[in-house]
Tab-separated table of C-alpha atoms in Angstrom:
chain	number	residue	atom	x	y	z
A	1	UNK	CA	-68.055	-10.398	17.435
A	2	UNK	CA	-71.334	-9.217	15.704
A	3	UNK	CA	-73.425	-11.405	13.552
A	4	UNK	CA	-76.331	-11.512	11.471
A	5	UNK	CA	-78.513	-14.081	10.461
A	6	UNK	CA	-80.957	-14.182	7.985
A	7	UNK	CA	-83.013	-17.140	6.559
A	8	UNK	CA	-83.969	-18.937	4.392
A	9	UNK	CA	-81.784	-17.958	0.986
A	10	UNK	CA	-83.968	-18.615	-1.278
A	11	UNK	CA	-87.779	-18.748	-0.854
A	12	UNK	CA	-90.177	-19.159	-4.067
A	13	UNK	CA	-93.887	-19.663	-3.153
A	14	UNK	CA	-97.123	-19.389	-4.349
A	15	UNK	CA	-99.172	-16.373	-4.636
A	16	UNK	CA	-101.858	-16.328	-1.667
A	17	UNK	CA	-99.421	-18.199	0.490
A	18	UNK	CA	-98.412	-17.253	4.110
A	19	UNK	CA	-94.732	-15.545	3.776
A	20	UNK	CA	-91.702	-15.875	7.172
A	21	UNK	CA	-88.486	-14.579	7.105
A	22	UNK	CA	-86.522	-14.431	10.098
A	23	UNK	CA	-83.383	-12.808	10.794
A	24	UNK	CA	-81.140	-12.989	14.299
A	25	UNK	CA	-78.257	-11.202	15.568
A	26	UNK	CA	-75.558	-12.368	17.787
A	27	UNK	CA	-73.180	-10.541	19.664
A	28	UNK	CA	-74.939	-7.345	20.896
A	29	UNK	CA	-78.043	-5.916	22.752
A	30	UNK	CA	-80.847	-3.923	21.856
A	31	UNK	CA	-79.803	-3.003	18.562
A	32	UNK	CA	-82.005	-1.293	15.989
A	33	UNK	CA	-83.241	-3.229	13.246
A	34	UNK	CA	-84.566	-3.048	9.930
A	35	UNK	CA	-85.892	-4.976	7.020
A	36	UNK	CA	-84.845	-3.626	3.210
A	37	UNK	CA	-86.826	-4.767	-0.202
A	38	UNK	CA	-84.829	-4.388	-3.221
A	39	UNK	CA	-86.231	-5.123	-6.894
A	40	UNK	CA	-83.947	-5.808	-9.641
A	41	UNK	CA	-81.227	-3.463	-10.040
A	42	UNK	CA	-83.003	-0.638	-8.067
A	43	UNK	CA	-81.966	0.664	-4.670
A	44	UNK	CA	-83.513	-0.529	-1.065
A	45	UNK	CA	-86.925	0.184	0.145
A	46	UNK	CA	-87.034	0.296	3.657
A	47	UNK	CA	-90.150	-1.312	5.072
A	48	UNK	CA	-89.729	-1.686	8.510
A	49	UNK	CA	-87.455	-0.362	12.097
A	50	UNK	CA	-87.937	-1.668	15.233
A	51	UNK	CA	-86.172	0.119	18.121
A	52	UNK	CA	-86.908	-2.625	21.033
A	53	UNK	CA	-88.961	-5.174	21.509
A	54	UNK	CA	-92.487	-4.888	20.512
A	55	UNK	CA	-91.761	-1.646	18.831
A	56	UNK	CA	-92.324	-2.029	15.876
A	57	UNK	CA	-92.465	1.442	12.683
A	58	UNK	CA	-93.789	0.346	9.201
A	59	UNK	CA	-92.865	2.751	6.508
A	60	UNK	CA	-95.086	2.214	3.554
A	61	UNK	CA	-98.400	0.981	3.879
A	62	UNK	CA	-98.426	-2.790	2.407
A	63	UNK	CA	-99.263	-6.645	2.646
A	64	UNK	CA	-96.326	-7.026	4.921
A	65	UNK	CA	-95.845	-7.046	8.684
A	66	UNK	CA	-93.102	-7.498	11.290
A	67	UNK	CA	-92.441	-8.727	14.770
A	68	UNK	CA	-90.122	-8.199	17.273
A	69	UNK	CA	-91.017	-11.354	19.874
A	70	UNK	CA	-86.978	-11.045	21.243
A	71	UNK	CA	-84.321	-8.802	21.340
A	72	UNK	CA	-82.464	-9.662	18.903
A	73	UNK	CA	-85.032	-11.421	16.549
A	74	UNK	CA	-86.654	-9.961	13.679
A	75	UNK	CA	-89.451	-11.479	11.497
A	76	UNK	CA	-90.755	-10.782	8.402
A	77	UNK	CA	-94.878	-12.090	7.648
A	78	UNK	CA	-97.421	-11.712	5.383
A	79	UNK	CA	-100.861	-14.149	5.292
A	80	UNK	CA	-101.111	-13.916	1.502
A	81	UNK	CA	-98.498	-13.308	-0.740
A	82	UNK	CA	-99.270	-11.065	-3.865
A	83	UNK	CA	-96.651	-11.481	-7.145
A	84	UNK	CA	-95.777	-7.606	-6.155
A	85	UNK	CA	-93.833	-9.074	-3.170
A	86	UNK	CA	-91.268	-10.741	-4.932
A	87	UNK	CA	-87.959	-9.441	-4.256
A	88	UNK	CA	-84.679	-9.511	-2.277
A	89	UNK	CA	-85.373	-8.885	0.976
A	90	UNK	CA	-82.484	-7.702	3.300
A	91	UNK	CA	-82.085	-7.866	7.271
A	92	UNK	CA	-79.924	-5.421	9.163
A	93	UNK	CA	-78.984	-4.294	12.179
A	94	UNK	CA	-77.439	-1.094	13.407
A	95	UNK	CA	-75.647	-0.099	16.764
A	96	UNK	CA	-78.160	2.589	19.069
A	97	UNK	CA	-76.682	5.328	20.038
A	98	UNK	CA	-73.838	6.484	18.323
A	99	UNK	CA	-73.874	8.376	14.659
A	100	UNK	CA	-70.947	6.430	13.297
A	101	UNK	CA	-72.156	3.009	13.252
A	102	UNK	CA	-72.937	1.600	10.118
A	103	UNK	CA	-75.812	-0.728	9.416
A	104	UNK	CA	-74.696	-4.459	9.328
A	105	UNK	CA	-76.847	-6.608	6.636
A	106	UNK	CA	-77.520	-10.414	6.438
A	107	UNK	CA	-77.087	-11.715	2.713
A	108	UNK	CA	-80.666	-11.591	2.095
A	109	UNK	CA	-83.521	-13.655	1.119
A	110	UNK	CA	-84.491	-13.609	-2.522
A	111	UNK	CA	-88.445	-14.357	-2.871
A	112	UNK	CA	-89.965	-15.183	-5.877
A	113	UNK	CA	-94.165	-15.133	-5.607
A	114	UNK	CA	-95.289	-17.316	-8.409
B	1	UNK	CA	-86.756	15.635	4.636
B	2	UNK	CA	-83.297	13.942	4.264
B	3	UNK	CA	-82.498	12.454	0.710
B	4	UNK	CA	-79.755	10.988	-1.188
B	5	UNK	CA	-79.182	11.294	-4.975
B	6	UNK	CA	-76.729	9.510	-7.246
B	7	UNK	CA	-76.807	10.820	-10.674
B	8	UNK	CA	-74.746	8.291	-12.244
B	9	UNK	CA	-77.336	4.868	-12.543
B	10	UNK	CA	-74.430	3.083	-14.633
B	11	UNK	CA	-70.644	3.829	-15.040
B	12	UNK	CA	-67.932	1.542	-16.559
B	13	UNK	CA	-64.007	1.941	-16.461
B	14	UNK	CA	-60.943	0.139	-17.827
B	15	UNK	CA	-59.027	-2.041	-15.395
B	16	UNK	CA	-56.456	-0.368	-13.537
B	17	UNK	CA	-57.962	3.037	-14.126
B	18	UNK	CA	-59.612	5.269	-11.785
B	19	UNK	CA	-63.347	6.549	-11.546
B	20	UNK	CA	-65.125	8.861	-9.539
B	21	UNK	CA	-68.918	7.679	-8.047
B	22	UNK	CA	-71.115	10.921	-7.359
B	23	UNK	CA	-73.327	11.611	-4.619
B	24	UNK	CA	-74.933	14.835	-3.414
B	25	UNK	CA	-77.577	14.485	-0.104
B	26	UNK	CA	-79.708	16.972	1.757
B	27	UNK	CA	-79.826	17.237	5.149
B	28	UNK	CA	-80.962	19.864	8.508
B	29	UNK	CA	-78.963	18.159	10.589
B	30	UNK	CA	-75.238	19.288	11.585
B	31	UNK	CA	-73.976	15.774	12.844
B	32	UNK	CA	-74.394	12.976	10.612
B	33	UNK	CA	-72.234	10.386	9.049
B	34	UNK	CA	-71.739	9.252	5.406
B	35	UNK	CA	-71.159	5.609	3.725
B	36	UNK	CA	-70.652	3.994	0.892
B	37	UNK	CA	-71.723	0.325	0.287
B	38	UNK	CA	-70.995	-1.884	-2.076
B	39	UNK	CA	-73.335	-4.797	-3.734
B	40	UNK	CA	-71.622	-7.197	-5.743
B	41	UNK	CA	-73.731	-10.137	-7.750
B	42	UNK	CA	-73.826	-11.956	-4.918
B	43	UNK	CA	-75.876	-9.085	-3.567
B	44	UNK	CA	-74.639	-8.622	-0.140
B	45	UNK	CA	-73.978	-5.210	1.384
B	46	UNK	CA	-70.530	-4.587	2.058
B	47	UNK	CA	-69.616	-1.343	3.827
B	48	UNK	CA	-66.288	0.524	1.814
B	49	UNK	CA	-65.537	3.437	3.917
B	50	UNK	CA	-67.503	6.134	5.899
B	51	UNK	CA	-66.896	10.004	6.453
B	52	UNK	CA	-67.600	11.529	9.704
B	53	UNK	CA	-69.509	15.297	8.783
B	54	UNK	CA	-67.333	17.083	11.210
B	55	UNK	CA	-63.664	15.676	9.892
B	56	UNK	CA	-62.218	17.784	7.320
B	57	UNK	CA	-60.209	15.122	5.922
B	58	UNK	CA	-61.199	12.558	3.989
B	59	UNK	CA	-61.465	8.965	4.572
B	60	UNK	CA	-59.405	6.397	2.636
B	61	UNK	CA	-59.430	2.744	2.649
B	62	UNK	CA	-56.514	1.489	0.365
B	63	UNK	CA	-57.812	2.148	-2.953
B	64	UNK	CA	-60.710	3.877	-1.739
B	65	UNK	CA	-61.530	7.167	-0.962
B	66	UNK	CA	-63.839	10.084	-0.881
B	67	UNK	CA	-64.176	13.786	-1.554
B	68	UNK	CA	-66.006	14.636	1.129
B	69	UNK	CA	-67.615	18.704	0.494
B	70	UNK	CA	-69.561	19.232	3.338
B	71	UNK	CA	-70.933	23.033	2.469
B	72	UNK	CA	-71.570	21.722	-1.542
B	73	UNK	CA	-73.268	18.459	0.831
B	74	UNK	CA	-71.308	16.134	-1.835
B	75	UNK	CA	-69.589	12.690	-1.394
B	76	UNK	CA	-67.941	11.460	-3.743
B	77	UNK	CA	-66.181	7.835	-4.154
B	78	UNK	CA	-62.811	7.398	-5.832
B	79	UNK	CA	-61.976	3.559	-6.597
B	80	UNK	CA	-57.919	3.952	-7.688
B	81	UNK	CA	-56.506	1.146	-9.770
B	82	UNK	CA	-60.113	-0.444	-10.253
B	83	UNK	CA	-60.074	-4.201	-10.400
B	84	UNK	CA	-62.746	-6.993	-12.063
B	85	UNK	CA	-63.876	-7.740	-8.283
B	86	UNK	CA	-64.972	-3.845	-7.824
B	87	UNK	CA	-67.822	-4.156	-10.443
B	88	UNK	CA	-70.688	-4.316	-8.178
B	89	UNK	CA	-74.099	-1.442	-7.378
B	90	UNK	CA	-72.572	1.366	-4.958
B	91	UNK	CA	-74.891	3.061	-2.340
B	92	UNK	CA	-74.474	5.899	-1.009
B	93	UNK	CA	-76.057	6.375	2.280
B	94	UNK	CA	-76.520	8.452	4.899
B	95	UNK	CA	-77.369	8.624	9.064
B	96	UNK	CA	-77.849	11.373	11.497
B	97	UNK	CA	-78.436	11.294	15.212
B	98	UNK	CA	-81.742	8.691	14.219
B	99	UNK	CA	-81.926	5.382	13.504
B	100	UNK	CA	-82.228	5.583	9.982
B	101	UNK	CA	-80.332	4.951	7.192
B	102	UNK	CA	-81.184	6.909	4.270
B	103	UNK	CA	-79.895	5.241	0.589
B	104	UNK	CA	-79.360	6.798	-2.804
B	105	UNK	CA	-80.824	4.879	-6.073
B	106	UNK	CA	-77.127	2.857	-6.920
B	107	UNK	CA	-74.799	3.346	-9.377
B	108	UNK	CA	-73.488	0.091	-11.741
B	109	UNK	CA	-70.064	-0.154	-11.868
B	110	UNK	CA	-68.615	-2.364	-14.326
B	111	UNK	CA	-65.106	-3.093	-14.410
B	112	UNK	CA	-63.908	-3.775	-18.170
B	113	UNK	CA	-60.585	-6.239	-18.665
């Protein structure tokens, strides 16, 4: 079966610090995958899709990046963190190729930029 | 461009009633599918049920189910018999022969005992 793991839980850092999330998923190949921001009670912000390795699609300009080093490993950065990153920050991944699949999510990683 | 609206940000019900989630999206495409998530406090995503555009009928899962209108491009959730554990942010999302995912704003459910 499918998995998804993202880490750490909980992150709370300092503003101007470097920023990693990683997430992994088990069970598949090539899938597509994402990484959501969510504020407080307000609906997910896609920031970036990566269709294969290396391939990476940002979609809104910000002081956040991603990587795609494996297959099925997906990494959030930044090199400084501002107090507007704080926020729950989701991993998912999604089967290519067929319409029906839903997107699979880790449980998150709730940063707090202090 | 695709979007997804839910008009509803908050919505309550009694225990053991029944309430109806909104959600209307916009789309080109002829082939897509439909979900609805659901975030509890804990805040992970939980898929409820999905509608495929070209079934008529609509999907049900137990107390779940949707009123899927594909020519008003409305999807609707019914949650029958609602119980404390359904309060929770619903999303309604939706994909089409892409990769992407495209989400509505959430709608608060709250459960009352």
């Amino acid at each position: 079966s499918q998995t998804i793991h993202q880490w750490p839980a909980t992150l709370v850092q300092p503003v101007g610090s470097p920023l990693s999330l990683e997430c992994t998923v088990e069970g598949t190949s090539n899938p597509n995958l994402y990484w959501y921001r969510q504020a407080a009670g307000r609906g997910l912000q896609l920031l970036f899709y990566s269709v294969g390795i290396g391939q990476i699609s940002s979609e809104v300009p910000q002081n956040l990046s991603a990587s795609r080093p494996q297959d099925r490993q997906f990494i959030l950065s930044s090199k400084k963190l501002l107090l507007s990153d704080s926020g729950f920050y989701l991993c998912a991944w999604i089967s290519t190729g067929t319409v029906h699949s839903p997107l699979h999510f880790g449980n998150g990683t709730r940063l707090t930029v202090t | 461009a695709q979007t997804v609206t839910q008009s509803q940000p908050e919505m309550s019900v009694q225990e053991a009633e029944t309430v109806t989630l909104s959600c209307t999206y916009d789309t080109s495409e002829s082939n897509y599918y439909l979900f609805w998530y659901k975030q509890p406090p804990s805040r992970q995503m939980i898929l409820v049920i999905r509608q495929e555009a070209y079934k008529q009928q609509n999907a049900t899962e137990n107390r779940f189910s949707v009123n899927f209108q594909k020519a008003a491009k409305s999807f609707s959730l019914k949650i029958s018999d609602s119980q404390l554990g359904d309060t929770a942010m619903y999303f309604c999302a939706f994909r089409t022969s892409g990769s992407r995912l495209t989400f509505g704003e959430g709608t608060q459910l709250t459960v009352n005992p």
